[in-house]
Short mmCIF file of C-alpha atoms and ligand atoms in Angstrom, two decimals:
data_model
loop_
_atom_site.label_atom_id
_atom_site.label_comp_id
_atom_site.label_asym_id
_atom_site.label_seq_id
_atom_site.Cartn_x
_atom_site.Cartn_y
_atom_site.Cartn_z
CA MET M 171 -57.04 75.64 39.99
CA ILE M 172 -56.69 72.93 37.29
CA SER M 173 -58.06 69.52 38.28
CA VAL M 174 -55.98 66.27 37.89
CA PHE M 175 -58.62 65.09 35.54
CA ASP M 176 -58.34 68.10 33.30
CA LEU M 177 -54.68 67.19 32.88
CA PHE M 178 -55.17 63.43 32.58
CA LYS M 179 -58.14 62.69 30.26
CA ILE M 180 -58.97 59.40 28.79
CA GLY M 181 -59.60 59.90 24.96
CA ILE M 182 -58.28 58.82 21.60
CA GLY M 183 -55.42 59.80 19.41
CA PRO M 184 -53.73 61.29 17.63
CA SER M 185 -53.79 64.87 19.00
CA SER M 186 -55.33 66.40 22.16
CA SER M 187 -55.49 69.97 20.62
CA HIS M 188 -56.28 68.86 17.04
CA THR M 189 -58.48 65.83 17.77
CA THR M 190 -59.98 65.89 21.29
CA GLY M 191 -60.36 69.63 21.61
CA PRO M 192 -62.07 70.01 18.17
CA MET M 193 -64.33 66.89 18.91
CA LYS M 194 -65.43 68.55 22.34
CA ALA M 195 -66.03 71.87 20.53
CA ALA M 196 -68.18 70.34 17.85
CA GLY M 197 -69.91 68.41 20.69
CA CYS M 198 -70.92 71.83 22.49
CA PHE M 199 -71.86 73.35 19.18
CA ARG M 200 -74.18 70.36 18.51
CA ALA M 201 -75.81 71.02 21.98
CA SER M 202 -76.41 74.63 21.07
CA VAL M 203 -77.88 73.60 17.64
CA LEU M 204 -80.21 71.14 19.35
CA LYS M 205 -81.34 73.81 21.84
CA HIS M 206 -82.24 76.22 19.07
CA PRO M 207 -86.08 76.66 18.58
CA ARG M 208 -85.73 76.09 14.86
CA SER M 209 -83.25 73.31 15.09
CA ALA M 210 -85.43 71.04 12.90
CA GLY M 211 -84.94 73.51 10.08
CA ILE M 212 -81.14 73.19 10.07
CA VAL M 213 -79.88 71.73 6.70
CA ARG M 214 -76.27 72.37 6.80
CA ILE M 215 -73.26 72.73 9.26
CA GLN M 216 -69.93 74.34 8.04
CA VAL M 217 -66.84 74.20 10.09
CA THR M 218 -63.83 76.43 9.25
CA LEU M 219 -60.31 75.72 10.77
CA PHE M 220 -57.76 78.41 11.15
CA GLY M 221 -54.04 78.61 11.89
CA SER M 222 -52.30 75.40 13.17
CA LEU M 223 -55.62 73.53 12.97
CA ALA M 224 -55.85 74.26 9.29
CA TRP M 225 -52.16 73.54 8.59
CA THR M 226 -51.83 70.24 10.46
CA GLY M 227 -55.55 69.29 10.90
CA LYS M 228 -55.36 66.67 8.07
CA GLY M 229 -52.51 64.76 9.61
CA HIS M 230 -54.19 65.08 13.07
CA ALA M 231 -57.63 63.51 11.88
CA THR M 232 -59.41 66.85 12.70
CA GLU M 233 -62.04 66.31 10.25
CA LYS M 234 -63.00 62.95 11.74
CA ALA M 235 -62.96 64.36 15.28
CA ILE M 236 -65.33 67.17 14.14
CA ALA M 237 -67.75 64.92 12.42
CA LEU M 238 -67.92 62.65 15.47
CA GLY M 239 -68.42 65.50 17.79
CA LEU M 240 -71.31 66.86 15.62
CA ILE M 241 -73.15 63.53 16.08
CA GLY M 242 -72.65 63.37 19.79
CA CYS M 243 -69.55 61.27 20.27
CA LEU M 244 -67.31 62.09 23.12
CA PRO M 245 -63.58 61.55 23.23
CA GLU M 246 -63.55 59.77 26.67
CA THR M 247 -66.30 57.25 25.79
CA ILE M 248 -66.10 56.45 22.12
CA ASP M 249 -64.38 53.15 21.08
CA PRO M 250 -61.50 53.87 18.76
CA ASP M 251 -62.68 51.16 16.15
CA ASP M 252 -66.14 52.42 16.33
CA ALA M 253 -65.01 56.00 15.76
CA ASN M 254 -63.33 54.89 12.50
CA LYS M 255 -66.51 53.04 11.39
CA ARG M 256 -68.90 55.81 12.20
CA PHE M 257 -66.74 58.36 10.24
CA ALA M 258 -66.43 55.80 7.39
CA ASP M 259 -70.37 55.64 7.40
CA ILE M 260 -70.78 59.33 7.32
CA CYS M 261 -68.42 59.89 4.41
CA ALA M 262 -70.00 56.98 2.56
CA THR M 263 -73.59 57.94 3.02
CA GLY M 264 -72.90 61.75 2.77
CA ARG M 265 -75.39 62.17 5.95
CA LEU M 266 -74.47 63.47 9.37
CA PRO M 267 -77.04 62.29 11.75
CA LEU M 268 -77.46 65.04 14.38
CA THR M 269 -80.09 62.99 16.14
CA GLY M 270 -81.91 59.71 15.50
CA ASP M 271 -84.48 61.43 13.33
CA HIS M 272 -82.43 64.38 11.98
CA SER M 273 -79.72 64.01 9.67
CA ILE M 274 -78.22 66.63 7.22
CA PRO M 275 -76.09 66.23 4.16
CA PHE M 276 -72.29 66.27 4.79
CA ARG M 277 -69.52 66.56 2.26
CA ARG M 278 -66.15 66.75 4.08
CA GLU M 279 -64.51 68.82 1.41
CA ARG M 280 -67.39 71.38 1.34
CA ASP M 281 -68.34 71.44 5.09
CA ILE M 282 -64.90 71.47 6.75
CA VAL M 283 -62.87 74.25 5.49
CA PHE M 284 -59.12 74.52 5.96
CA ASP M 285 -58.39 78.33 5.88
CA LEU M 286 -54.45 78.20 5.45
CA GLU M 287 -54.42 82.16 5.06
CA ARG M 288 -55.66 83.56 8.37
CA ILE M 289 -54.96 83.17 12.14
CA LEU M 290 -57.79 84.46 13.96
CA PRO M 291 -57.16 86.63 17.16
CA GLY M 292 -57.36 84.81 20.43
CA HIS M 293 -55.37 81.57 19.52
CA SER M 294 -53.57 79.81 16.69
CA ASN M 295 -55.97 76.82 17.11
CA THR M 296 -59.35 78.28 16.26
CA LEU M 297 -62.51 77.01 14.58
CA THR M 298 -65.81 78.49 13.78
CA LEU M 299 -68.89 76.66 13.39
CA ALA M 300 -72.08 77.80 11.74
CA ALA M 301 -75.60 75.97 11.26
CA PHE M 302 -77.76 77.10 8.40
CA ASP M 303 -81.33 76.97 7.48
CA ALA M 304 -82.75 76.00 3.95
CA ASP M 305 -82.51 79.89 3.03
CA GLY M 306 -78.91 79.96 3.84
CA ARG M 307 -79.41 81.99 7.11
CA ALA M 308 -76.93 81.20 10.00
CA LEU M 309 -79.06 80.08 12.97
CA VAL M 310 -76.21 79.28 15.29
CA GLU M 311 -72.60 80.49 15.13
CA GLU M 312 -69.87 79.79 17.46
CA THR M 313 -66.08 80.18 17.59
CA TRP M 314 -64.01 78.01 19.80
CA HIS M 315 -60.22 77.97 20.71
CA SER M 316 -58.57 74.58 21.32
CA VAL M 317 -55.85 75.71 23.49
CA GLY M 318 -53.84 72.50 24.10
CA GLY M 319 -54.18 69.18 26.03
CA GLY M 320 -57.88 68.90 25.00
CA PHE M 321 -58.84 72.16 26.80
CA ILE M 322 -61.25 74.34 24.85
CA ILE M 323 -62.55 77.92 25.37
CA ARG M 324 -65.53 79.32 23.67
CA GLU M 325 -64.79 82.85 22.46
CA GLY M 326 -66.20 85.42 24.85
CA GLU M 327 -66.44 82.94 27.73
CA ASP M 328 -65.13 83.98 31.11
CA THR M 329 -63.40 80.88 32.27
CA ALA M 330 -61.80 82.47 35.14
CA ALA M 331 -65.28 83.64 36.57
CA GLN M 332 -66.43 79.85 36.25
CA ALA M 333 -63.36 78.57 37.88
CA SER M 334 -63.61 80.95 40.96
CA GLN M 335 -66.97 79.49 41.97
CA VAL M 336 -65.20 76.44 43.49
CA ALA M 337 -63.58 77.16 46.94
CA PHE M 338 -60.30 75.22 46.96
CA PRO M 339 -58.44 74.82 50.20
CA PHE M 340 -55.05 75.58 48.53
CA ASN M 341 -54.65 78.23 45.85
CA TYR M 342 -51.23 78.65 44.13
CA ARG M 343 -50.09 80.27 40.99
CA SER M 344 -46.41 79.51 41.25
CA ALA M 345 -43.94 76.59 42.39
CA GLU M 346 -42.89 79.02 45.24
CA GLU M 347 -46.37 79.44 46.48
CA LEU M 348 -46.91 75.80 46.13
CA LEU M 349 -43.83 75.02 48.22
CA SER M 350 -44.72 77.61 50.84
CA LEU M 351 -48.32 76.19 51.20
CA CYS M 352 -46.76 72.64 51.67
CA HIS M 353 -44.35 73.91 54.27
CA ALA M 354 -46.92 75.92 56.22
CA ASN M 355 -49.14 72.94 56.40
CA SER M 356 -46.50 70.14 56.64
CA ILE M 357 -47.81 68.30 53.86
CA ALA M 358 -46.44 66.66 50.54
CA ILE M 359 -47.36 68.14 47.19
CA ALA M 360 -49.50 65.08 46.52
CA ASP M 361 -51.52 65.59 49.45
CA LEU M 362 -52.14 69.15 48.76
CA VAL M 363 -53.48 68.28 45.26
CA LEU M 364 -55.64 65.55 46.80
CA ALA M 365 -57.09 68.12 49.14
CA ASN M 366 -58.00 70.35 46.29
CA GLU M 367 -59.48 67.44 44.32
CA LYS M 368 -61.76 66.69 47.32
CA ALA M 369 -63.41 70.16 46.79
CA LEU M 370 -64.77 68.89 43.61
CA ARG M 371 -65.54 65.09 44.37
CA PRO M 372 -65.40 62.64 47.16
CA GLU M 373 -61.99 61.03 47.99
CA THR M 374 -62.93 57.62 47.07
CA THR M 375 -63.98 58.84 43.60
CA VAL M 376 -60.86 60.75 43.26
CA LEU M 377 -58.53 57.86 44.05
CA ALA M 378 -60.62 55.36 42.05
CA SER M 379 -60.38 57.77 39.04
CA ILE M 380 -56.59 58.04 39.41
CA ASP M 381 -56.36 54.27 39.54
CA ARG M 382 -58.44 54.06 36.30
CA ILE M 383 -56.09 56.57 34.60
CA ALA M 384 -53.13 54.39 35.68
CA ALA M 385 -54.76 51.28 34.36
CA VAL M 386 -55.76 52.88 30.93
CA MET M 387 -52.09 53.95 30.62
CA PHE M 388 -50.81 50.41 31.34
CA ASP M 389 -53.43 48.90 28.94
CA CYS M 390 -52.27 51.35 26.16
CA ILE M 391 -48.71 49.99 26.77
CA GLU M 392 -49.88 46.55 26.45
CA ARG M 393 -51.92 47.15 23.21
CA GLY M 394 -49.17 48.97 21.62
CA ILE M 395 -46.76 46.19 22.35
CA ARG M 396 -49.24 43.65 20.68
CA ALA M 397 -49.91 45.66 17.60
CA THR M 398 -48.19 45.37 14.26
CA GLY M 399 -48.16 46.93 10.89
CA GLN M 400 -48.03 50.42 9.51
CA LEU M 401 -49.28 53.65 11.22
CA PRO M 402 -52.02 55.43 9.19
CA GLY M 403 -51.38 58.58 7.13
CA GLY M 404 -49.00 57.61 4.40
CA LEU M 405 -45.59 58.24 5.86
CA ASN M 406 -44.99 54.50 5.84
CA VAL M 407 -43.94 54.47 9.45
CA GLN M 408 -43.95 50.85 10.80
CA ARG M 409 -44.78 50.08 14.43
CA ARG M 410 -41.63 49.17 16.32
CA ALA M 411 -42.71 48.57 19.94
CA ARG M 412 -43.51 44.85 19.52
CA SER M 413 -40.31 44.01 17.64
CA LEU M 414 -38.19 45.97 20.08
CA HIS M 415 -40.04 44.14 22.86
CA GLU M 416 -39.42 40.81 21.24
CA ARG M 417 -35.57 41.61 20.85
CA LEU M 418 -35.31 42.49 24.46
CA ASN M 419 -37.22 39.35 25.59
CA SER M 420 -35.07 37.06 23.35
CA ALA M 421 -31.80 38.71 24.82
CA ASP M 422 -33.32 37.99 28.37
CA GLN M 423 -33.70 34.39 27.38
CA ARG M 424 -30.00 34.11 26.61
CA ASN M 425 -29.19 35.65 29.90
CA PHE M 426 -27.47 38.65 28.45
CA GLN M 427 -26.91 41.13 31.20
CA ARG M 428 -27.29 44.70 29.84
CA PRO M 429 -26.79 47.76 32.19
CA HIS M 430 -29.25 49.72 30.04
CA GLU M 431 -32.06 47.08 30.07
CA ALA M 432 -34.37 49.31 32.10
CA MET M 433 -33.77 52.15 29.70
CA GLU M 434 -34.86 49.80 26.77
CA SER M 435 -37.99 48.99 28.45
CA VAL M 436 -38.83 52.60 28.90
CA ASN M 437 -38.22 53.35 25.22
CA ILE M 438 -40.41 50.38 24.26
CA HIS M 439 -43.31 51.37 26.69
CA THR M 440 -43.18 55.07 25.47
CA ILE M 441 -43.22 54.02 21.74
CA ALA M 442 -45.99 51.50 22.32
CA VAL M 443 -48.24 54.38 23.66
CA ASN M 444 -47.16 56.82 21.19
CA GLU M 445 -47.81 54.31 18.24
CA GLU M 446 -51.23 53.83 19.62
CA ASN M 447 -51.88 57.53 19.82
CA ALA M 448 -50.63 57.83 16.17
CA ALA M 449 -53.05 55.17 15.08
CA GLY M 450 -56.06 56.87 16.79
CA GLY M 451 -56.25 54.53 19.73
CA ARG M 452 -57.24 54.82 23.25
CA VAL M 453 -54.80 56.91 25.41
CA VAL M 454 -54.58 59.17 28.31
CA THR M 455 -53.85 62.79 27.41
CA ALA M 456 -50.86 63.49 29.74
CA PRO M 457 -50.72 66.47 29.45
CA THR M 458 -51.32 66.29 25.63
CA ASN M 459 -51.72 63.36 23.22
CA GLY M 460 -48.58 64.12 21.23
CA ALA M 461 -46.76 63.75 24.66
CA ALA M 462 -48.85 60.89 26.00
CA GLY M 463 -46.09 58.29 26.10
CA VAL M 464 -43.72 59.89 28.57
CA ILE M 465 -45.72 59.60 31.93
CA PRO M 466 -47.13 56.06 31.33
CA ALA M 467 -43.65 54.69 30.45
CA VAL M 468 -42.11 56.52 33.61
CA LEU M 469 -45.07 55.14 35.74
CA LYS M 470 -44.38 51.63 34.46
CA TYR M 471 -40.67 52.17 35.19
CA TYR M 472 -41.75 52.94 38.79
CA ARG M 473 -43.98 49.80 38.96
CA ASP M 474 -41.43 47.44 37.43
CA HIS M 475 -38.01 48.64 38.93
CA CYS M 476 -38.80 50.45 42.13
CA PRO M 477 -39.58 49.26 45.54
CA GLY M 478 -42.65 50.35 47.49
CA ASP M 479 -46.48 49.89 47.44
CA PRO M 480 -47.31 50.33 43.66
CA GLN M 481 -50.83 51.56 44.09
CA GLN M 482 -49.80 54.28 46.72
CA GLY M 483 -46.81 55.22 44.72
CA GLU M 484 -48.73 55.57 41.54
CA ARG M 485 -51.31 57.77 43.19
CA THR M 486 -48.53 59.86 44.63
CA PHE M 487 -46.77 59.97 41.25
CA LEU M 488 -50.02 61.24 39.22
CA LEU M 489 -51.15 63.72 41.86
CA THR M 490 -47.69 65.23 42.11
CA ALA M 491 -47.20 65.20 38.31
CA ALA M 492 -50.62 67.13 37.96
CA ALA M 493 -49.41 70.01 40.21
CA ILE M 494 -46.47 70.50 37.85
CA GLY M 495 -48.63 70.28 34.74
CA SER M 496 -50.96 72.78 36.03
CA LEU M 497 -48.09 75.21 36.87
CA CYS M 498 -46.77 74.84 33.28
CA LYS M 499 -50.38 75.33 31.93
CA MET M 500 -51.06 78.38 34.05
CA ASN M 501 -47.75 80.26 33.64
CA ALA M 502 -46.59 79.18 30.16
CA SER M 503 -48.43 76.57 27.92
CA ILE M 504 -48.77 72.90 27.22
CA SER M 505 -49.66 73.57 23.57
CA GLY M 506 -47.19 72.85 20.71
CA ALA M 507 -49.00 75.41 18.77
CA GLU M 508 -48.36 78.09 21.34
CA VAL M 509 -44.73 77.32 22.54
CA GLY M 510 -43.55 74.43 20.47
CA CYS M 511 -42.63 70.89 21.63
CA GLN M 512 -40.99 72.26 24.93
CA GLY M 513 -44.49 72.78 26.16
CA GLU M 514 -45.59 69.26 25.29
CA VAL M 515 -42.86 66.73 25.71
CA GLY M 516 -40.95 69.14 27.98
CA THR M 517 -43.99 69.60 30.21
CA ALA M 518 -44.57 65.78 30.20
CA CYS M 519 -40.99 65.19 31.32
CA SER M 520 -41.17 67.69 34.03
CA MET M 521 -44.32 66.18 35.26
CA ALA M 522 -43.02 62.57 35.09
CA ALA M 523 -39.77 63.57 36.82
CA ALA M 524 -41.66 65.25 39.62
CA GLY M 525 -44.06 62.30 39.94
CA LEU M 526 -41.34 59.69 40.10
CA THR M 527 -39.34 61.69 42.66
CA ALA M 528 -42.41 61.89 44.83
CA ALA M 529 -43.15 58.19 44.45
CA LEU M 530 -39.70 57.51 45.54
CA GLY M 531 -40.01 59.50 48.64
CA GLY M 532 -38.34 62.73 47.74
CA SER M 533 -39.00 65.91 49.54
CA ASN M 534 -41.09 68.71 48.09
CA ARG M 535 -37.84 70.59 47.23
CA GLN M 536 -36.32 67.60 45.46
CA ILE M 537 -39.69 67.19 43.53
CA GLU M 538 -39.43 70.85 42.49
CA ASN M 539 -35.87 70.43 41.46
CA ALA M 540 -36.64 67.33 39.38
CA ALA M 541 -39.55 69.21 37.60
CA GLU M 542 -37.18 72.09 36.83
CA ILE M 543 -34.54 69.78 35.47
CA GLY M 544 -37.09 68.14 33.24
CA ILE M 545 -38.02 71.32 31.54
CA GLU M 546 -34.74 73.04 31.57
CA HIS M 547 -33.24 70.44 29.06
CA HIS M 548 -36.13 70.75 26.63
CA LEU M 549 -36.08 74.59 26.38
CA GLY M 550 -36.21 75.82 22.72
CA MET M 551 -37.47 72.50 21.38
CA THR M 552 -39.73 73.05 18.30
CA CYS M 553 -42.81 71.44 17.07
CA ASP M 554 -42.18 70.30 13.36
CA PRO M 555 -44.29 66.97 12.78
CA ILE M 556 -43.54 65.66 9.20
CA GLY M 557 -46.73 65.77 7.24
CA GLY M 558 -48.58 67.08 10.18
CA PHE M 559 -48.70 63.32 11.56
CA VAL M 560 -48.00 62.83 15.28
CA GLN M 561 -45.36 60.34 14.40
CA ILE M 562 -42.00 61.87 13.30
CA PRO M 563 -40.29 63.13 15.42
CA CYS M 564 -43.08 62.76 18.20
CA ILE M 565 -42.80 58.91 18.88
CA GLU M 566 -39.01 58.77 19.61
CA ARG M 567 -39.13 62.24 21.15
CA ASN M 568 -41.36 60.91 23.77
CA ALA M 569 -38.89 57.99 24.56
CA PHE M 570 -36.15 60.54 25.00
CA GLY M 571 -38.41 62.66 27.25
CA ALA M 572 -39.14 59.61 29.55
CA VAL M 573 -35.54 58.79 29.82
CA LYS M 574 -34.63 62.25 30.67
CA ALA M 575 -37.43 62.18 33.26
CA ILE M 576 -35.97 59.31 35.06
CA ASN M 577 -32.51 60.82 34.97
CA ALA M 578 -33.87 64.19 36.32
CA ALA M 579 -35.56 62.29 39.24
CA TRP M 580 -32.36 60.44 40.24
CA LEU M 581 -30.25 63.61 39.95
CA ALA M 582 -32.79 65.46 42.22
CA LEU M 583 -33.04 62.60 44.59
CA ARG M 584 -29.17 62.44 45.03
CA GLY M 585 -29.29 66.06 46.03
CA ASP M 586 -30.88 67.84 48.91
CA GLY M 587 -33.21 70.00 46.87
CA THR M 588 -30.99 72.99 46.90
CA HIS M 589 -30.36 74.14 43.24
CA ARG M 590 -29.62 77.35 41.22
CA VAL M 591 -32.51 77.65 38.67
CA SER M 592 -36.03 77.48 40.21
CA LEU M 593 -38.95 75.83 38.48
CA ASP M 594 -40.74 79.20 38.31
CA GLN M 595 -37.85 80.58 36.32
CA VAL M 596 -37.59 77.83 33.91
CA ILE M 597 -41.41 77.88 33.20
CA GLU M 598 -41.16 81.63 32.48
CA THR M 599 -38.24 80.88 30.25
CA MET M 600 -40.28 78.41 28.27
CA ARG M 601 -43.06 80.93 28.00
CA GLN M 602 -40.65 83.59 26.73
CA THR M 603 -38.81 81.06 24.35
CA GLY M 604 -42.23 80.02 22.82
CA ALA M 605 -43.22 83.71 22.43
CA ASP M 606 -40.10 84.37 20.49
CA MET M 607 -40.40 81.08 18.42
CA GLN M 608 -41.41 81.78 14.80
CA SER M 609 -44.89 80.28 13.98
CA LYS M 610 -43.33 77.92 11.42
CA TYR M 611 -41.96 75.86 14.49
CA LYS M 612 -45.15 75.73 16.28
CA GLU M 613 -47.32 72.74 15.06
CA THR M 614 -47.70 74.16 11.53
CA SER M 615 -45.41 71.70 9.65
CA ARG M 616 -43.97 74.61 7.83
CA GLY M 617 -40.46 74.48 9.27
CA GLY M 618 -37.80 72.00 10.84
CA LEU M 619 -37.93 68.38 10.02
CA ALA M 620 -41.31 68.82 8.34
CA VAL M 621 -39.71 70.73 5.47
CA ASN M 622 -36.25 68.90 5.39
CA VAL M 623 -37.46 65.46 5.32
CA PRO M 624 -39.61 64.61 2.10
CA GLU M 625 -42.91 62.79 2.86
CA CYS M 626 -43.11 59.20 1.57
S1 LIG I 195 -43.42 67.64 17.67
FE1 LIG I 195 -43.88 67.61 19.95
S2 LIG I 195 -45.48 69.28 20.16
FE2 LIG I 195 -45.39 68.81 17.90
S3 LIG I 195 -46.99 67.30 17.48
FE3 LIG I 195 -45.17 66.16 18.12
S4 LIG I 195 -45.15 65.70 20.23
FE4 LIG I 195 -46.56 67.32 19.79
#
C-alpha cells in the first residue's frame, strides 16, 4: 500500500519528478559514497540525465537539486532560500562539500551531463551517478529512476518485497476492492486509510502529520498571495496571485455581489501555490509538484465556504484523497513523463473531488463517482511545458483542475452514487491513453504548446 505521506510530501519546487526525485536519488548516492571504504579517495562525481530528465531538467532546476542532494540536503527540510544560496556557493567556489572535511571539485557543465539522445530502459526519467578516484576508476555507480511524485526506485531494487514486510489491515488494488472492503467493514474510505496508516505509525502521529500537511498547504497559499515579481527562468511570467487577490478584495469593498466569487478565490489560491512552486518555494507534493495547487485550493474552498468541523473535515479530505491517488499510482501513473498531464492535474483533480465529497459527508459510492468524474474530463491531456518550466500551461491548468474538482464533487453529491463509468475503468483508460501518447507530449517540451509558443 502507498502511504498518505508518500503522496503528500513537504518539499520544494518546481518539480517532484525532476527536482525532489533527483535530490533524493543524489542523497542516497551520497550515502553509498560515504559508506565506501575508499570514500576519502573520491575526487569527482558525474551525474548523467536521460530522457525527460535531460530534455526538461534545466527548466525544472534538476542540476540544483542534484548538487544539493550530493551535499546532504533533503527536500523536506531544506529552506528554499538556503537552497538557492547553497547552490550559488557551490557554483561560485567550484567545490562540492560531500562532508565537513571532504569537498571535491564541481563544474556543473562537466559533472552534470544532459544526454538528449538516449532513453534508458526502465523509465523515461533516469539518472546514473558515478564516483571516481584520482585514477579515473569508478568506485561507486548507481542508476535511479524518478517515477513521479517524488518517488524514486533504484535499478534492481525489489520495492514490492520491501512493501510486503508491513502487514496492513486492508489491502486493495482497485476502487472496487476498496469499496467492497469499506462495505464489508461498514467504514468510510478515510477510516480505512487511517487504519492502514496506523500499521506504520501511531494514530496521534498520523493525525498530527495530516494537520501539518494542511498547514503547509495553507501557508503556501498565503506566501503565494503576498509575493510579487517575475518567476525565474526567462519566460518573463509575472506572478498574478497577489494582483488577482487585490482586485477581488477591492470589488468586495464596493459590495459587488458576484455569483462566481468562490470560483475566483479558488483560481487565486491555486495560482498562489503554483507560483510558489515555480519559484522553487516550499510546497506539498500533491501528488506531484506540477499539480501541487489543486488540492490546497479545494481544501481552502472547503474551509472557507463549507459548513462543518474544519479540522475533522480536512483530515477526512486528505485521507480520502490519498486513497484515490494511490489507486491512480498503482494502476496507471501520476507522472507527466509516463502518461502526460492527465496523470498529474487529472489525478490531483480526482483526489480533490473525492476528498471534498468525503468532507461534505458523501457516501463511499459518491466519493468514487466524484473521483471518476475528476479524471474522466482530463483524459488525453498532454504535458507540454513551455521551455521546460513548470509555468505555462501548468499554473493556470491547476486552477482549472481545482474548479473541475469542486464541480465533480457537487455533481456526485447531487446523485446517489450510481453511475455508468467506474473509477477503475477511467484509471485504466488513463493508463492506455498514456501508453499510446507520443513521447513528445510527455514532459519533454518537444511538442504541443512548447513548440508553438516561442520562448521569450
Ligand atoms: S503540463 Fe502538467 S504534467 Fe506537465 S509539467 Fe505542467 S503540470 Fe506537470
